[in-house]
Tab-separated table of C-alpha atoms in Angstrom:
chain	number	residue	atom	x	y	z
A	10	MET	CA	152.042	94.998	61.338
A	11	ALA	CA	151.402	98.116	63.417
A	12	ALA	CA	154.263	99.233	65.693
A	13	HIS	CA	152.282	98.554	68.900
A	14	ASN	CA	151.466	95.027	67.667
A	15	GLU	CA	155.160	94.401	66.912
A	16	LEU	CA	156.086	95.607	70.395
A	17	GLY	CA	153.442	93.342	71.951
A	18	LYS	CA	154.664	90.328	69.982
A	19	TRP	CA	158.258	91.107	70.994
A	20	GLY	CA	157.164	91.351	74.640
A	21	GLU	CA	155.425	87.974	74.480
A	22	ASP	CA	158.520	86.423	72.866
A	23	CYS	CA	160.704	87.898	75.654
A	24	ALA	CA	158.296	86.559	78.286
A	25	ALA	CA	158.295	83.067	76.730
A	26	ASP	CA	162.099	83.046	76.596
A	27	TYR	CA	162.269	84.200	80.223
A	28	LEU	CA	159.893	81.440	81.325
A	29	GLN	CA	161.855	78.754	79.501
A	30	ARG	CA	165.093	79.955	81.103
A	31	LYS	CA	163.326	79.609	84.498
A	32	GLY	CA	162.396	75.987	83.773
A	33	TYR	CA	158.814	76.430	82.605
A	34	THR	CA	157.466	74.468	79.634
A	35	ILE	CA	155.398	76.536	77.183
A	36	VAL	CA	152.130	74.674	76.538
A	37	GLU	CA	150.240	77.218	74.404
A	38	ARG	CA	150.570	80.755	73.139
A	39	ASP	CA	147.764	83.149	72.204
A	40	TRP	CA	145.034	80.703	73.177
A	41	LYS	CA	141.609	82.074	72.243
A	42	SER	CA	138.283	81.586	73.993
A	43	GLY	CA	135.797	83.569	71.928
A	44	HIS	CA	136.917	87.200	72.095
A	45	ARG	CA	139.114	86.487	75.150
A	46	ASP	CA	142.686	85.286	74.944
A	47	ILE	CA	145.461	84.050	77.164
A	48	ASP	CA	148.935	85.191	76.093
A	49	ILE	CA	150.924	82.213	77.404
A	50	ILE	CA	149.981	78.967	79.092
A	51	ALA	CA	152.928	77.174	80.690
A	52	ALA	CA	153.704	74.352	83.085
A	53	ASP	CA	155.870	75.187	86.097
A	54	LYS	CA	158.554	72.770	87.284
A	55	ASP	CA	156.115	71.339	89.837
A	56	GLY	CA	153.438	70.704	87.192
A	57	THR	CA	151.252	73.715	88.025
A	58	ILE	CA	149.521	75.109	84.929
A	59	VAL	CA	150.296	78.804	84.799
A	60	PHE	CA	148.228	81.263	82.792
A	61	ILE	CA	150.289	84.328	81.934
A	62	GLU	CA	149.146	87.792	80.930
A	63	VAL	CA	151.971	89.720	79.293
A	64	LYS	CA	151.989	93.520	79.383
A	65	THR	CA	154.608	95.298	77.283
A	66	ARG	CA	155.476	98.994	77.352
A	67	ARG	CA	158.298	101.067	75.875
A	68	ASN	CA	158.754	102.897	79.179
A	69	ARG	CA	157.036	103.661	82.492
A	70	LEU	CA	156.110	107.284	81.720
A	71	PHE	CA	152.411	106.549	82.029
A	72	GLY	CA	152.649	104.065	84.912
A	73	ASP	CA	153.643	100.474	85.444
A	74	PRO	CA	152.451	97.968	82.825
A	75	GLU	CA	150.696	95.758	85.378
A	76	GLU	CA	148.349	98.660	86.169
A	77	ALA	CA	146.594	97.857	82.856
A	78	VAL	CA	145.354	94.585	84.348
A	79	ASP	CA	142.246	95.981	86.022
A	80	HIS	CA	139.256	94.210	87.576
A	81	GLN	CA	137.507	93.805	84.205
A	82	LYS	CA	140.629	92.278	82.618
A	83	LEU	CA	141.027	89.895	85.555
A	84	GLN	CA	137.416	88.750	85.147
A	85	SER	CA	137.978	88.188	81.434
A	86	LEU	CA	141.157	86.196	82.124
A	87	GLN	CA	139.411	84.122	84.780
A	88	SER	CA	136.635	83.274	82.337
A	89	ALA	CA	139.158	82.220	79.667
A	90	MET	CA	141.093	80.202	82.246
A	91	ASN	CA	137.926	78.364	83.331
A	92	HIS	CA	137.139	77.543	79.716
A	93	TYR	CA	140.666	76.219	79.148
A	94	ILE	CA	140.559	74.136	82.358
A	95	LYS	CA	137.277	72.514	81.263
A	96	TYR	CA	138.360	72.148	77.618
A	97	ARG	CA	141.674	70.435	78.537
A	98	ARG	CA	140.203	68.670	81.590
A	99	ILE	CA	142.840	70.020	83.958
A	100	ASN	CA	142.615	68.584	87.467
A	101	GLY	CA	145.842	69.893	88.981
A	102	ASP	CA	146.951	73.213	90.420
A	103	VAL	CA	146.597	76.384	88.347
A	104	ARG	CA	147.497	80.015	88.850
A	105	LEU	CA	147.517	83.346	87.046
A	106	ASP	CA	150.733	85.352	86.670
A	107	ILE	CA	151.515	88.673	85.043
A	108	ILE	CA	154.800	89.280	83.251
A	109	THR	CA	155.692	92.857	82.408
A	110	VAL	CA	158.219	93.709	79.744
A	111	VAL	CA	159.570	97.261	79.510
A	112	GLY	CA	161.906	98.260	76.712
A	113	THR	CA	162.248	98.480	72.968
A	114	ILE	CA	162.834	95.926	70.263
A	115	GLY	CA	166.533	95.189	69.936
A	116	ALA	CA	167.385	96.269	73.491
A	117	GLU	CA	167.637	94.189	76.651
A	118	PRO	CA	164.170	94.311	78.272
A	119	GLU	CA	163.336	94.812	81.920
A	120	ILE	CA	161.173	91.839	82.921
A	121	ASP	CA	159.092	91.522	86.103
A	122	HIS	CA	157.234	88.325	87.008
A	123	ILE	CA	154.273	88.775	89.348
A	124	LYS	CA	153.053	85.378	90.539
A	125	ASP	CA	149.599	84.262	91.647
A	126	VAL	CA	147.626	87.459	91.114
A	127	LEU	CA	144.173	85.983	91.791
């Protein structure tokens, strides 16, 4: 696996662990809707379905990781979310969060959780 793919997988694992420690239940990981994907789908303690985009970087030299979630990416995520909501027949509350992970494999990551970005 390429180094950037390994870093991304590590970041998603860190994000999933973080969410579980915060009381979330992981429902799905790497859910695909055509060429779109949702990194993590989780249920919050109150039952809200949370779609999570994970952005992982080694450092912040080229900006904050959440800056990579631009308008086009948000539209793609919203489309995938709508497909998932219809596919699973979700009637409750939903939201989109971004989790950023900064660090390197084997080190303690810096994790930021940005809630309700839409």
